[in-house]
Each structure stands twice: as structure tokens, then as C-alpha cells.
Short mmCIF file of C-alpha atoms in Angstrom, two decimals:
data_model
loop_
_atom_site.label_atom_id
_atom_site.label_comp_id
_atom_site.label_asym_id
_atom_site.label_seq_id
_atom_site.Cartn_x
_atom_site.Cartn_y
_atom_site.Cartn_z
CA MET Y 287 64.03 100.22 139.43
CA SER Y 288 62.82 103.63 138.51
CA VAL Y 289 59.15 104.64 138.98
CA LEU Y 290 57.43 103.97 135.74
CA ASN Y 291 54.93 106.35 134.37
CA SER Y 292 52.20 103.92 133.22
CA ASN Y 293 51.68 103.09 136.93
CA ASN Y 294 50.27 106.64 137.13
CA ALA Y 295 47.93 106.20 134.23
CA PRO Y 296 44.20 106.81 135.08
CA ASP Y 297 41.62 104.13 134.78
CA ALA Y 298 40.35 103.73 131.21
CA SER Y 299 36.84 104.62 132.47
CA VAL Y 300 38.11 108.24 133.00
CA VAL Y 301 39.37 108.59 129.43
CA LYS Y 302 36.90 106.55 127.33
CA PRO Y 303 33.71 108.64 127.82
CA HIS Y 304 35.49 111.77 126.56
CA PHE Y 305 36.30 110.04 123.26
CA VAL Y 306 32.81 108.68 122.87
CA PHE Y 307 31.26 112.07 123.59
CA GLY Y 308 33.74 113.85 121.33
CA SER Y 309 33.25 111.52 118.38
CA ILE Y 310 29.43 111.83 118.62
CA ALA Y 311 29.85 115.59 118.87
CA LEU Y 312 31.73 115.55 115.56
CA LEU Y 313 28.80 113.73 114.02
CA VAL Y 314 26.38 116.31 115.45
CA LEU Y 315 28.65 119.10 114.39
CA SER Y 316 28.71 117.91 110.76
CA ALA Y 317 24.87 117.69 110.80
CA MET Y 318 24.74 121.26 112.18
CA ILE Y 319 26.97 122.46 109.41
CA ILE Y 320 24.70 120.82 106.78
CA LEU Y 321 21.61 122.38 108.33
CA ALA Y 322 23.16 125.86 108.52
CA ASP Y 323 25.40 125.79 105.44
CA SER Y 324 24.10 129.05 103.98
CA ASN Y 325 24.75 130.87 107.32
CA LEU Y 326 28.44 130.10 107.02
CA LEU Y 327 28.85 132.71 104.31
CA GLU Y 328 27.08 135.40 106.35
CA ALA Y 329 28.57 137.64 109.13
CA TYR Y 330 30.27 135.43 111.70
CA PHE Y 331 28.29 136.86 114.69
CA ASN Y 332 25.17 134.91 113.93
CA THR Y 333 23.41 132.32 116.10
CA LYS Y 334 24.17 129.33 113.89
CA ILE Y 335 27.87 130.01 113.47
CA LEU Y 336 28.15 130.60 117.24
CA ALA Y 337 26.41 127.32 117.94
CA ILE Y 338 28.60 125.42 115.40
CA THR Y 339 31.76 127.02 116.77
CA HIS Y 340 30.97 126.10 120.36
CA MET Y 341 30.01 122.54 119.41
CA ALA Y 342 33.36 122.32 117.55
CA VAL Y 343 35.66 123.82 120.16
CA LEU Y 344 33.99 122.53 123.25
CA GLY Y 345 31.93 119.37 122.31
CA TRP Y 346 34.45 118.00 119.85
CA ALA Y 347 37.94 119.45 120.40
CA THR Y 348 38.02 120.32 124.09
CA MET Y 349 36.13 117.14 125.12
CA ILE Y 350 38.71 114.90 123.37
CA VAL Y 351 41.58 117.05 124.56
CA PHE Y 352 40.40 116.61 128.17
CA GLY Y 353 40.29 112.78 127.78
CA ALA Y 354 43.66 112.74 126.13
CA LEU Y 355 45.18 115.08 128.76
CA TYR Y 356 44.00 112.87 131.60
CA GLN Y 357 45.98 110.08 129.94
CA LEU Y 358 48.98 112.30 129.10
CA ILE Y 359 49.41 114.13 132.42
CA PRO Y 360 51.28 111.15 133.87
CA VAL Y 361 53.55 111.08 130.87
CA VAL Y 362 54.32 114.89 130.66
CA PHE Y 363 54.13 115.76 134.43
CA GLU Y 364 55.43 112.38 135.66
CA THR Y 365 52.75 112.25 138.35
CA SER Y 366 49.26 110.85 138.53
CA LEU Y 367 46.12 112.87 138.01
CA TYR Y 368 45.10 114.74 141.20
CA SER Y 369 41.54 113.25 141.25
CA GLU Y 370 39.89 110.69 138.94
CA LYS Y 371 36.54 111.23 140.69
CA LEU Y 372 36.73 114.93 140.00
CA ALA Y 373 37.55 114.18 136.31
CA LYS Y 374 34.46 111.99 136.09
CA LEU Y 375 32.26 114.59 137.69
CA THR Y 376 33.71 117.29 135.36
CA PHE Y 377 32.87 115.14 132.37
CA TRP Y 378 29.16 114.91 133.24
CA ILE Y 379 28.79 118.62 134.03
CA PHE Y 380 30.83 119.60 130.96
CA GLY Y 381 28.93 117.25 128.67
CA PHE Y 382 25.52 118.54 129.78
CA SER Y 383 26.70 122.17 129.64
CA ILE Y 384 27.94 121.82 126.05
CA LEU Y 385 24.53 120.54 124.87
CA PHE Y 386 22.80 123.26 126.81
CA LEU Y 387 25.12 126.02 125.55
CA THR Y 388 24.97 124.91 121.90
CA TYR Y 389 21.14 124.73 122.01
CA ALA Y 390 20.99 128.22 123.59
CA PHE Y 391 23.11 129.64 120.73
CA TRP Y 392 21.21 127.67 118.03
CA VAL Y 393 17.87 128.99 119.08
CA GLY Y 394 19.29 132.45 119.91
CA SER Y 395 18.20 132.53 123.55
CA PHE Y 396 20.89 135.05 124.48
CA SER Y 397 19.27 136.70 127.49
CA GLY Y 398 17.63 133.49 128.76
CA LEU Y 399 19.20 130.01 128.44
CA LEU Y 400 22.64 131.24 127.45
CA ILE Y 401 23.37 132.72 130.88
CA TYR Y 402 22.66 129.45 132.75
CA ALA Y 403 24.44 127.41 130.11
CA SER Y 404 27.55 129.56 130.25
CA LEU Y 405 27.67 129.51 134.07
CA LEU Y 406 27.41 125.74 133.94
CA THR Y 407 30.21 125.54 131.36
CA PHE Y 408 32.30 127.89 133.54
CA SER Y 409 31.80 125.51 136.53
CA ALA Y 410 32.88 122.47 134.51
CA LEU Y 411 35.99 124.21 133.11
CA PHE Y 412 36.86 125.52 136.57
CA LEU Y 413 36.81 121.98 137.97
CA PHE Y 414 39.09 120.80 135.16
CA VAL Y 415 41.49 123.66 135.69
CA ILE Y 416 41.71 122.91 139.42
CA ASN Y 417 42.32 119.20 138.74
CA VAL Y 418 45.19 119.95 136.38
CA ILE Y 419 46.78 122.64 138.52
CA LEU Y 420 46.76 120.37 141.61
CA SER Y 421 48.28 117.56 139.50
CA TYR Y 422 50.93 119.98 138.30
CA ARG Y 423 51.73 120.97 141.92
CA ASN Y 424 52.65 117.30 142.58
CA SER Y 425 54.63 117.12 139.38
CA LYS Y 426 58.26 115.97 139.66
CA LYS Y 427 59.09 117.26 136.29
CA LYS Y 428 58.54 120.84 135.31
CA ASN Y 429 59.97 121.04 131.86
CA ILE Y 430 59.03 123.21 128.84
CA SER Y 431 56.18 120.83 127.78
CA SER Y 432 54.55 120.95 131.14
CA LYS Y 433 54.91 124.76 131.25
CA PHE Y 434 53.09 125.03 127.86
CA ILE Y 435 50.31 122.84 129.25
CA ILE Y 436 49.76 124.63 132.48
CA THR Y 437 49.90 128.07 130.76
CA ALA Y 438 47.29 126.80 128.26
CA ILE Y 439 45.09 125.81 131.24
CA ILE Y 440 45.34 129.37 132.63
CA TRP Y 441 44.42 130.84 129.20
CA LEU Y 442 41.41 128.39 129.15
CA ALA Y 443 40.25 129.85 132.45
CA ALA Y 444 40.69 133.38 131.01
CA THR Y 445 38.77 132.41 127.83
CA GLU Y 446 35.89 131.07 129.83
CA PHE Y 447 35.88 134.09 132.09
CA VAL Y 448 35.56 136.50 129.12
CA GLY Y 449 32.94 134.15 127.56
CA THR Y 450 30.86 134.20 130.72
CA LEU Y 451 31.13 137.96 130.94
CA ILE Y 452 29.78 138.27 127.39
CA ALA Y 453 26.87 135.92 128.17
CA LEU Y 454 25.97 137.78 131.42
CA ASN Y 455 26.12 141.13 129.53
CA PHE Y 456 23.27 140.01 127.32
CA LYS Y 457 20.99 140.38 130.33
CA TYR Y 458 22.75 142.64 132.83
CA ILE Y 459 24.36 145.10 130.48
CA PHE Y 460 27.56 146.32 132.14
CA LEU Y 461 30.32 146.03 129.51
CA THR Y 462 31.49 149.24 127.98
CA GLU Y 463 32.31 147.97 124.50
CA THR Y 464 30.33 146.03 121.90
CA HIS Y 465 29.94 142.24 122.07
CA LEU Y 466 32.03 141.90 118.90
CA PHE Y 467 34.93 143.59 120.69
CA TYR Y 468 34.85 141.03 123.56
CA LEU Y 469 34.11 138.19 121.17
CA LYS Y 470 37.38 138.99 119.36
CA ILE Y 471 39.31 138.68 122.67
CA HIS Y 472 37.37 135.53 123.68
CA ALA Y 473 38.15 133.80 120.36
CA THR Y 474 41.78 134.89 120.26
CA ILE Y 475 42.81 133.80 123.74
CA GLY Y 476 40.69 130.60 123.29
CA LEU Y 477 42.28 129.56 119.99
CA ILE Y 478 45.85 130.73 120.68
CA GLY Y 479 46.06 130.67 124.45
CA TRP Y 480 44.24 127.43 125.06
CA PHE Y 481 44.45 125.30 121.92
CA LEU Y 482 47.73 126.44 120.35
CA LEU Y 483 49.74 126.36 123.60
CA LEU Y 484 48.25 123.04 124.65
CA ILE Y 485 48.99 121.56 121.24
CA ILE Y 486 52.55 122.73 121.44
CA GLY Y 487 52.93 121.33 124.98
CA VAL Y 488 51.48 117.99 124.20
CA GLY Y 489 52.96 117.85 120.66
CA SER Y 490 56.47 118.62 121.83
CA THR Y 491 56.38 115.42 123.95
CA LEU Y 492 54.34 113.14 121.72
CA ILE Y 493 55.55 114.00 118.23
CA PRO Y 494 59.23 113.11 118.95
CA MET Y 495 57.97 110.06 120.93
CA PHE Y 496 55.89 108.76 118.07
CA LEU Y 497 58.45 109.56 115.35
CA VAL Y 498 61.21 108.18 117.64
CA SER Y 499 63.36 111.30 117.31
CA HIS Y 500 66.12 112.28 119.76
CA GLN Y 501 68.51 115.10 120.54
CA LEU Y 502 66.23 117.89 119.49
CA ASN Y 503 66.86 121.60 120.12
CA GLU Y 504 64.49 122.46 123.02
CA LYS Y 505 65.60 126.10 122.84
CA LYS Y 506 63.18 126.48 119.97
CA LEU Y 507 60.30 125.59 122.28
CA LYS Y 508 61.51 128.01 124.96
CA ILE Y 509 61.63 130.81 122.38
CA ALA Y 510 58.20 129.82 121.08
CA TYR Y 511 56.85 129.88 124.60
CA ILE Y 512 58.09 133.40 125.31
CA LEU Y 513 57.07 134.84 121.90
CA ILE Y 514 53.52 133.40 121.90
CA ASN Y 515 52.81 134.37 125.48
CA VAL Y 516 54.22 137.87 125.19
CA GLY Y 517 52.34 138.35 121.89
CA LEU Y 518 49.06 137.15 123.32
CA LEU Y 519 49.40 139.02 126.62
CA GLY Y 520 50.39 142.16 124.62
CA LEU Y 521 47.32 141.77 122.38
CA SER Y 522 44.95 141.26 125.31
CA LEU Y 523 46.33 144.15 127.35
CA ASN Y 524 46.31 146.39 124.35
CA TRP Y 525 42.63 145.57 123.66
CA PHE Y 526 41.58 146.09 127.24
CA LEU Y 527 43.68 149.11 128.09
CA VAL Y 528 44.64 151.31 125.16
CA ASN Y 529 43.43 149.67 121.96
CA TYR Y 530 46.18 151.06 119.72
CA THR Y 531 45.65 149.49 116.32
CA VAL Y 532 49.20 150.40 115.30
CA ILE Y 533 50.92 148.08 117.79
CA ALA Y 534 48.57 145.04 117.43
CA PRO Y 535 50.37 143.70 114.29
CA LEU Y 536 53.64 143.55 116.29
CA PHE Y 537 52.03 141.25 118.78
CA TRP Y 538 50.60 139.14 116.00
CA LEU Y 539 54.06 138.99 114.51
CA ALA Y 540 55.49 137.74 117.79
CA ILE Y 541 52.85 134.95 117.93
CA ALA Y 542 53.49 134.03 114.23
CA VAL Y 543 57.30 133.87 114.80
CA GLY Y 544 56.70 131.80 117.94
CA VAL Y 545 54.59 129.32 115.90
CA LEU Y 546 57.33 129.14 113.33
CA PHE Y 547 59.84 128.17 116.02
CA PHE Y 548 57.53 125.35 117.09
CA PHE Y 549 57.16 124.36 113.48
CA SER Y 550 60.94 124.28 113.17
CA PHE Y 551 61.04 121.91 116.23
CA VAL Y 552 58.53 119.57 114.55
CA PHE Y 553 60.47 119.71 111.29
CA GLU Y 554 63.66 118.78 113.17
CA ALA Y 555 61.90 115.90 114.85
CA TYR Y 556 60.61 114.77 111.36
CA ASN Y 557 64.09 114.87 109.87
CA LYS Y 558 65.75 113.06 112.78
CA ARG Y 559 63.06 110.34 113.02
CA ILE Y 560 64.20 106.79 112.99
CA ARG Y 561 60.82 105.48 112.03
CA LYS Y 562 60.69 106.44 108.39
CA LYS Y 563 57.19 105.17 107.49
CA LEU Y 564 54.44 107.42 108.76
CA ASP Y 565 51.30 105.75 110.00
CA ILE Y 566 47.92 107.27 109.48
CA GLY Y 567 47.96 109.06 112.81
CA MET Y 568 51.19 110.78 112.06
CA LYS Y 569 50.10 111.64 108.50
CA HIS Y 570 47.19 113.64 110.01
CA THR Y 571 49.53 115.20 112.53
CA LEU Y 572 52.00 116.47 109.94
CA ILE Y 573 49.24 117.85 107.70
CA SER Y 574 47.93 119.65 110.75
CA MET Y 575 51.43 121.12 111.38
CA LEU Y 576 51.70 122.28 107.77
CA SER Y 577 48.24 123.87 107.90
CA VAL Y 578 49.41 126.17 110.68
CA PHE Y 579 50.57 128.57 107.91
CA LEU Y 580 47.06 129.11 106.64
CA PRO Y 581 45.71 131.12 109.64
CA ILE Y 582 48.96 133.10 109.78
CA VAL Y 583 48.58 134.21 106.13
CA ILE Y 584 44.81 134.80 106.52
CA SER Y 585 45.20 136.87 109.72
CA LEU Y 586 47.74 139.02 107.82
CA ILE Y 587 45.15 139.54 105.00
CA VAL Y 588 42.43 140.45 107.51
CA MET Y 589 44.71 142.82 109.40
CA MET Y 590 46.01 144.61 106.33
CA GLY Y 591 42.72 144.57 104.42
CA PHE Y 592 44.51 145.28 101.11
CA GLY Y 593 41.57 147.43 100.01
CA MET Y 594 39.32 144.33 99.70
CA GLU Y 595 35.52 144.67 99.95
CA GLU Y 596 34.04 144.19 103.40
CA LYS Y 597 31.83 141.22 102.52
CA PHE Y 598 34.97 139.36 101.32
CA LEU Y 599 36.82 140.25 104.48
CA ILE Y 600 33.99 138.98 106.66
CA ARG Y 601 34.12 135.60 104.85
CA VAL Y 602 37.89 135.56 105.20
CA THR Y 603 37.57 136.19 108.90
CA THR Y 604 35.28 133.12 109.16
CA LEU Y 605 37.82 131.27 107.05
CA TYR Y 606 40.50 132.23 109.56
CA GLY Y 607 38.53 130.60 112.39
CA PHE Y 608 37.80 127.62 110.10
CA THR Y 609 41.48 127.02 109.30
CA VAL Y 610 42.38 127.12 112.99
CA ILE Y 611 39.58 124.86 114.13
CA PHE Y 612 39.39 122.46 111.24
CA GLY Y 613 42.66 122.85 109.46
CA PHE Y 614 44.94 122.78 112.49
CA ILE Y 615 43.06 121.48 115.57
CA THR Y 616 40.63 118.98 114.11
CA THR Y 617 43.14 117.37 111.78
CA LEU Y 618 45.50 116.87 114.67
CA ILE Y 619 42.76 115.44 116.94
CA LEU Y 620 41.57 113.05 114.14
CA GLY Y 621 45.14 111.70 113.83
CA GLN Y 622 46.10 111.68 117.47
CA THR Y 623 42.97 109.67 118.27
CA TYR Y 624 44.59 106.81 116.41
CA LYS Y 625 47.79 107.27 118.48
CA THR Y 626 46.26 107.54 121.92
CA LEU Y 627 42.86 105.84 122.13
CA PRO Y 628 44.06 102.37 120.98
CA PHE Y 629 46.81 102.53 123.58
CA VAL Y 630 44.42 103.41 126.35
CA ILE Y 631 42.20 100.45 125.44
CA TRP Y 632 45.10 98.14 124.66
CA LEU Y 633 46.68 98.83 128.07
CA ASP Y 634 43.29 98.33 129.76
CA LYS Y 635 42.59 94.98 127.98
CA TYR Y 636 46.00 93.41 127.50
CA LYS Y 637 48.22 94.74 130.30
CA GLY Y 638 47.66 91.61 132.33
CA LEU Y 639 48.14 89.32 129.34
CA VAL Y 640 51.45 90.49 127.87
CA GLY Y 641 54.11 87.76 127.81
CA LYS Y 642 51.59 85.05 128.78
CA THR Y 643 50.05 84.95 125.32
CA LYS Y 644 50.36 86.72 121.96
CA THR Y 645 48.37 89.86 121.89
CA PRO Y 646 47.32 92.08 118.98
CA MET Y 647 49.15 95.41 118.47
CA PRO Y 648 47.31 98.58 119.39
CA ARG Y 649 47.17 99.44 115.68
CA GLU Y 650 45.11 96.26 115.11
CA LEU Y 651 42.25 97.60 117.27
CA TYR Y 652 40.86 99.74 114.43
CA SER Y 653 40.42 99.46 110.71
CA GLU Y 654 43.34 101.13 108.85
CA ASN Y 655 41.36 101.26 105.61
CA ILE Y 656 38.58 103.26 107.24
CA ALA Y 657 41.17 105.57 108.80
CA LYS Y 658 42.81 106.11 105.40
CA GLY Y 659 39.43 106.82 103.76
CA GLN Y 660 38.66 109.22 106.57
CA PHE Y 661 42.04 110.98 105.98
CA TYR Y 662 41.61 111.62 102.22
CA LEU Y 663 37.95 112.63 102.58
CA TYR Y 664 38.93 115.07 105.29
CA LEU Y 665 41.47 116.67 102.94
CA LEU Y 666 38.67 117.01 100.39
CA PHE Y 667 36.44 118.64 102.99
CA ILE Y 668 39.11 121.24 103.86
CA VAL Y 669 39.76 122.10 100.18
CA CYS Y 670 36.02 122.40 99.36
CA MET Y 671 35.32 124.65 102.35
CA ILE Y 672 38.28 126.96 101.64
CA LEU Y 673 37.12 127.38 98.03
CA GLY Y 674 33.58 127.90 99.19
CA PHE Y 675 34.60 130.70 101.54
CA ILE Y 676 36.94 132.41 99.04
CA PHE Y 677 34.57 132.31 96.05
CA ASN Y 678 31.37 132.72 98.07
CA ASN Y 679 30.22 129.40 96.56
CA ILE Y 680 27.46 127.56 98.42
CA VAL Y 681 27.82 124.42 96.29
CA MET Y 682 31.41 123.90 97.43
CA ILE Y 683 30.32 124.53 101.04
CA ARG Y 684 27.58 121.86 100.66
CA ILE Y 685 29.93 119.31 99.09
CA GLY Y 686 32.34 120.04 101.94
CA SER Y 687 29.60 119.68 104.62
CA TYR Y 688 28.40 116.33 103.30
CA THR Y 689 32.02 115.11 103.03
CA LEU Y 690 32.54 116.05 106.70
CA LEU Y 691 29.49 113.95 107.60
CA ILE Y 692 31.05 110.90 105.90
CA VAL Y 693 34.32 111.63 107.67
CA ALA Y 694 32.52 111.82 111.01
CA ILE Y 695 30.70 108.50 110.31
CA LEU Y 696 33.98 106.77 109.49
CA TYR Y 697 35.72 108.24 112.47
CA ASN Y 698 32.79 107.09 114.76
CA ILE Y 699 33.02 103.54 113.32
CA ASN Y 700 36.69 103.37 114.25
CA VAL Y 701 36.31 105.02 117.67
CA PHE Y 702 33.52 102.62 118.57
CA LYS Y 703 35.52 99.67 117.26
CA ILE Y 704 38.36 100.66 119.55
CA VAL Y 705 36.30 101.52 122.62
CA PHE Y 706 34.24 98.29 122.48
CA HIS Y 707 37.16 96.04 121.54
CA THR Y 708 36.85 92.60 123.04
CA VAL Y 709 39.97 90.69 124.08
CA LYS Y 710 41.46 88.57 121.32
CA ILE Y 711 44.07 86.01 122.19
CA ILE Y 712 46.31 84.89 119.42
CA LYS Y 713 47.69 81.38 120.12
CA ASN Y 714 51.49 81.23 120.56
CA GLU Y 715 53.32 79.57 117.74
CA GLU Y 716 55.33 76.60 118.77
CA MET U 1175 76.37 75.62 139.19
CA LYS U 1176 77.21 76.06 135.48
CA ASN U 1177 80.61 76.82 134.05
CA ARG U 1178 81.49 80.18 132.30
CA GLU U 1179 80.75 78.85 128.80
CA GLU U 1180 77.37 77.46 129.77
CA ILE U 1181 76.54 80.80 131.46
CA THR U 1182 77.39 82.74 128.29
CA LEU U 1183 75.30 80.40 126.14
CA PHE U 1184 72.38 80.74 128.52
CA GLU U 1185 72.64 84.55 128.50
CA MET U 1186 72.62 84.50 124.65
CA GLU U 1187 69.57 82.22 124.77
CA ILE U 1188 67.71 84.76 126.99
CA LEU U 1189 68.70 87.58 124.63
CA GLU U 1190 67.22 85.51 121.75
CA LEU U 1191 64.13 84.82 123.83
CA LEU U 1192 63.61 88.52 124.45
CA LYS U 1193 63.29 89.04 120.71
CA ASN U 1194 59.68 87.93 121.29
CA VAL U 1195 59.04 91.04 123.42
CA MET U 1196 57.75 93.87 121.20
CA ASP U 1197 57.53 97.55 121.77
CA PRO U 1198 53.81 97.92 120.93
CA GLU U 1199 54.12 101.45 119.65
CA ILE U 1200 57.22 101.13 117.41
CA GLU U 1201 56.36 97.49 116.54
CA ILE U 1202 59.86 96.18 116.74
CA ASN U 1203 61.31 93.80 119.34
CA ILE U 1204 63.21 95.34 122.27
CA VAL U 1205 66.50 93.57 121.43
CA ASP U 1206 66.75 94.95 117.94
CA LEU U 1207 65.60 98.30 119.20
CA GLY U 1208 68.68 98.31 121.45
CA LEU U 1209 66.84 98.57 124.81
CA ILE U 1210 68.72 95.69 126.42
CA TYR U 1211 72.10 96.82 127.79
CA GLU U 1212 73.24 93.74 129.63
CA ILE U 1213 72.07 90.27 130.70
CA THR U 1214 73.86 88.44 133.48
CA TYR U 1215 73.08 85.01 134.69
CA ASP U 1216 74.40 83.79 138.09
CA GLY U 1217 74.59 80.19 136.92
CA ASP U 1218 71.79 79.20 139.29
CA LYS U 1219 68.24 80.71 139.14
CA ASN U 1220 68.80 84.46 138.81
CA ILE U 1221 68.73 86.43 135.62
CA ASN U 1222 69.65 90.09 135.84
CA ILE U 1223 68.77 92.42 133.05
CA GLU U 1224 69.96 96.02 132.66
CA MET U 1225 67.84 97.87 130.10
CA THR U 1226 66.53 101.26 129.15
CA PHE U 1227 63.51 102.79 127.33
CA SER U 1228 63.55 104.87 124.14
CA THR U 1229 62.28 107.79 126.28
CA PRO U 1230 62.27 108.22 130.09
CA ALA U 1231 58.58 109.11 129.95
CA CYS U 1232 57.75 105.90 128.04
CA PRO U 1233 54.08 105.21 128.90
CA LEU U 1234 54.55 101.57 128.09
CA GLY U 1235 57.48 101.11 130.42
CA ASP U 1236 56.01 98.74 132.98
CA THR U 1237 54.13 96.80 130.26
CA ILE U 1238 57.44 96.01 128.60
CA VAL U 1239 58.93 94.99 131.96
CA THR U 1240 55.98 92.69 132.67
CA ASN U 1241 56.23 91.27 129.18
CA ILE U 1242 59.95 90.39 129.68
CA LYS U 1243 59.31 88.74 133.04
CA GLU U 1244 56.36 86.69 131.74
CA THR U 1245 58.17 85.71 128.57
CA ILE U 1246 61.08 84.26 130.65
CA LYS U 1247 58.72 82.71 133.14
CA GLN U 1248 56.96 80.88 130.33
CA LYS U 1249 60.19 79.00 129.58
CA TYR U 1250 61.96 79.00 132.96
CA ALA U 1251 59.13 78.98 135.48
CA ASP U 1252 61.40 78.71 138.62
CA PHE U 1253 63.83 81.42 137.63
CA ILE U 1254 63.88 84.88 139.05
CA THR U 1255 64.23 87.87 136.66
CA ASN U 1256 65.53 91.07 138.06
CA ILE U 1257 65.24 94.12 135.85
CA GLU U 1258 67.05 97.41 136.33
CA ILE U 1259 66.01 100.38 134.27
CA VAL U 1260 68.83 102.85 133.53
CA PHE U 1261 68.96 106.09 131.56
CA ASP U 1262 72.71 106.48 131.61
CA PRO U 1263 73.80 106.06 128.90
CA PRO U 1264 70.55 107.29 127.28
CA TRP U 1265 69.06 105.26 124.45
CA SER U 1266 70.06 106.50 121.00
CA THR U 1267 69.54 105.36 117.44
CA ASP U 1268 73.12 104.07 117.34
CA LEU U 1269 71.90 101.18 119.59
CA VAL U 1270 69.41 99.91 116.91
CA SER U 1271 70.69 96.68 115.37
CA GLU U 1272 71.11 96.18 111.59
CA GLU U 1273 67.95 94.04 111.60
CA GLY U 1274 66.13 96.80 113.56
CA LYS U 1275 67.23 99.46 111.04
CA LYS U 1276 65.87 97.31 108.24
CA ILE U 1277 62.47 97.07 110.00
CA LEU U 1278 62.38 100.79 110.69
CA GLY U 1279 63.37 101.68 107.11
CA MET U 1280 66.51 103.54 108.36
#
């Protein structure tokens, strides 16, 4: 019999804390947005937006992504995680560093706390990168999905390196350009290099698996891989070396076309799916895939300017970050939580009981009605925030902020319901 | 030792029994999903099953295998079930039964 991948799955105790931390971080994040709602319409380089962004990308998104990746590495790499102990240690350092870093931004302690917080974050991310790279070295399967993931990990290291340089520069001034210049690079390689490549790598395995689609054209993924990486590398080198504004749009175009190739792959999987009815997890996922067009259009507007007033362009730039973090990444995570977490817990609780007695399905570990409510409210949140940014309307931002708080509460109820699920045995029918 | 007809009937009974084993993600039984390629019974105590998964990287692979063994054990405690996983030919949607297509909305 062939070696089966679930034998390589890590212990649930490695994965669970990441989801618990991430879901609480979403709750904290929504509270932070409520407290700082008026700051959202100001210039994006302000302490509150920086704190909110880091809570969103690290505390919420990256934390959950780490947990999910520990579970998915055996599936995508066909090998076990290099070290579960290292993963647990990374969780504690990373968790503490996120709270520390967000607090440092929130209170604006740039030349004090921020330096220590960013060094601690750097250490945690470095440990994660090492764990994944060593797992990849043992991997039997080096396909396009695993290449996306490992490249994303390298971009994560680069993102963190630039971020730490910015933090250190607040005290030991040594960088030649302004902070905004490096912030642009830090944000771009973080959002595209880390999140986008990772999502494509994981999505190209999971989306066809969950939709039950076969015989897909993998060439699209290979083209996407080349275009996005060439575009991102070109952008970064251009910024660091020559900074020609004329060629930057060409690199953006390469990235945008690469994203379209991935979208075409997902669309093909959707069309060829045998499972016609979409569950709540896949509805989130497909909305996330559709929303990928928003940042593409917005980045075009920001780049071209079209003679629009500067204040509007600043808000649109914040909107660009918002559509990537909340439109694309968060929507996907909210949905994929319902596809991965119930399985982690179900395998942990029922693996030894299957066949011996009737067990509930993983889907039955959470409330579908709560998940549906969360889905529609989340769409409302996205619409309100987009309108708020475009029309400089604080009321819409406020409605959106409170809606996100309700979404976060509903999401937390379901996550805790899954994580603290107690074994239910359904008696066999005679 | 059973005769050929009895063996065939027993193999069909096992196939029917395996309709109780669900793929927890797709929520359809593994027989209608077309995962079972062949069941052979030696007429004594050995049941051999050749099967596949909907994807080679199926994270639920060994759970499904355990489920099959336990389901058979519940009814035939002293029988030995040998399961071989193959990916040639690979699983495809053509293998889904008419009943399975109805469940999946195909």
C-alpha cells in the first residue's frame, strides 16, 4: 500500500492555537478599526493604520496561515513537518511579538519599543522559514504548488528583512531614502510575494480538491509563477537600483497578467467541478477569487493618477491595501477556516472511531447558519468600507467597522465551537 | 471453501456494505464515488480490495482505509481485509455511479 499523507499530519495541538489566536486577533482588529475609524481616511503612514495593518496581516492572516500550512505541508509536500516542537516554539514567540509590535505602532513608539518588537517578530518568522525550508528539503514531491509555497516563504523572509531595516532606521538612521519609499517595498513584497504566492500555491492544490475537479491545465500555474515572480523581482530591483518610474508599470502588468492566469485556473476548476453545490467555505473562496480584480484596477488608478486630487489618491491607496487584505486575503481565510479547521479537529477526535460507530461529518462541527450570517455581513462590511473610502464618508466607515465586529464575533463563536468540540457518537442504525 | 457463485454473492455483499463508508469531505459513499476498483474474496477468510482516492494527496486516505477495515470487521470479525491503493488508472468523474451523480448534482 502506498504511503498515505494523513500519517504525516502534525498533532492537532500544533495547529489549533494558531486558529484560536487568529480568531481572537480578528476580534481585536475589528475593535481597533472602530477606535481608529477616522484615521482610516487620513494619510496611510499614521500610527493607527500601521498598527491595524500589522494586526491584520500578522495577528490575523499570517497566524492562521501558519496553522493551516502546518496541516497542509504533508498534503502539498508529501512529507511531514520538519519539527513540531519548533512550530510550537515559533507560535509563542510570534504571538507575543505581534502583540508587542502592534502596541508599539499604536502608541507610536518608533525609536523605542518598535525596534525590540520588530527584532522579535523577525526571530519568529525566521524560525518558521527554517522549519518550512527543512520540510521542503525532505519533500518527495516538488510540483508547481510546492514551488509557489517555498517561493512565498522566501518573499516572507525578504519582507521581514525590509520591515526590520525600517524599524532599526528609526533609531540608527542609515537608510538613504525616506521611510515611505521602503514602506512601499515592504508592503508590496509582503502582499504579493508572501500572501499572493502562498494563496496560489495552497489554492492550486485545495481548490480543485474541494471542488473535486480533475484534468486541469497546470501550464497556467507555471506561467503565473514566472510572470508574478519576474514582475515582483523587477519591481524590487528597479526600486532599489535605478528607480525608473517608466518601467514600473510593465512589472505591475506582468504581475496582473500572472494573477489572471491563476484566476483562469480557478475558473477552469470551477467549471469542471463535479460537486455542483458550493458550501459556505467555497462561497467565501470564490468571492475572494473574484475580488482579486479590485486591487488590480485600483493599482492602475493609483499609478496613472488620471489627474485626480492628491487627497483622493491617498484614500484610494489605502483602499488598495484594504482590498488586498480584506477583499482577497481575509475573505479566503474566513472561508477556508470552514474547510480546514473542522477536518483537523474531526481527524483528531474521530480518527480512532471511524467504522466502529457512526460519526458526525466535519461540516457538523460548526453552525452553518452562523457561517452564512457571517458571510453576508462580511459582504456588507466590504461594500460599506469601499464606499466610505471612495466618498470620504465616515458614516459608511463606521457602519462597516461595527459590521466587521459582528462578523468577528460570529466567526469566533464557530471557531471555538469547532476547537472545543466534544466527541459525539451517533448510534448505528440496525 | 465456497463455490464460484457464493463467492460472487459475497463480493457483492461486501460492495454493498462499503456503501456505509463515507468520504467525509465530499459526503458521498466511496462505492458511488467510484473509489472501489475491485473486490476479490478467496472463499475462505481473505477479502482483497483494490481501490483509489479522488486525489493522490488525499488527506483522508488512511481514515477511509481504517473505516473500510472496521466496517467489514464489525460484520465479519474473523476475516482479514487487505487493501491495495492504486492510482493507475487514476480516478475520474466517469467512475461516479448514477446514484453518486444524483447526490453530487451532476
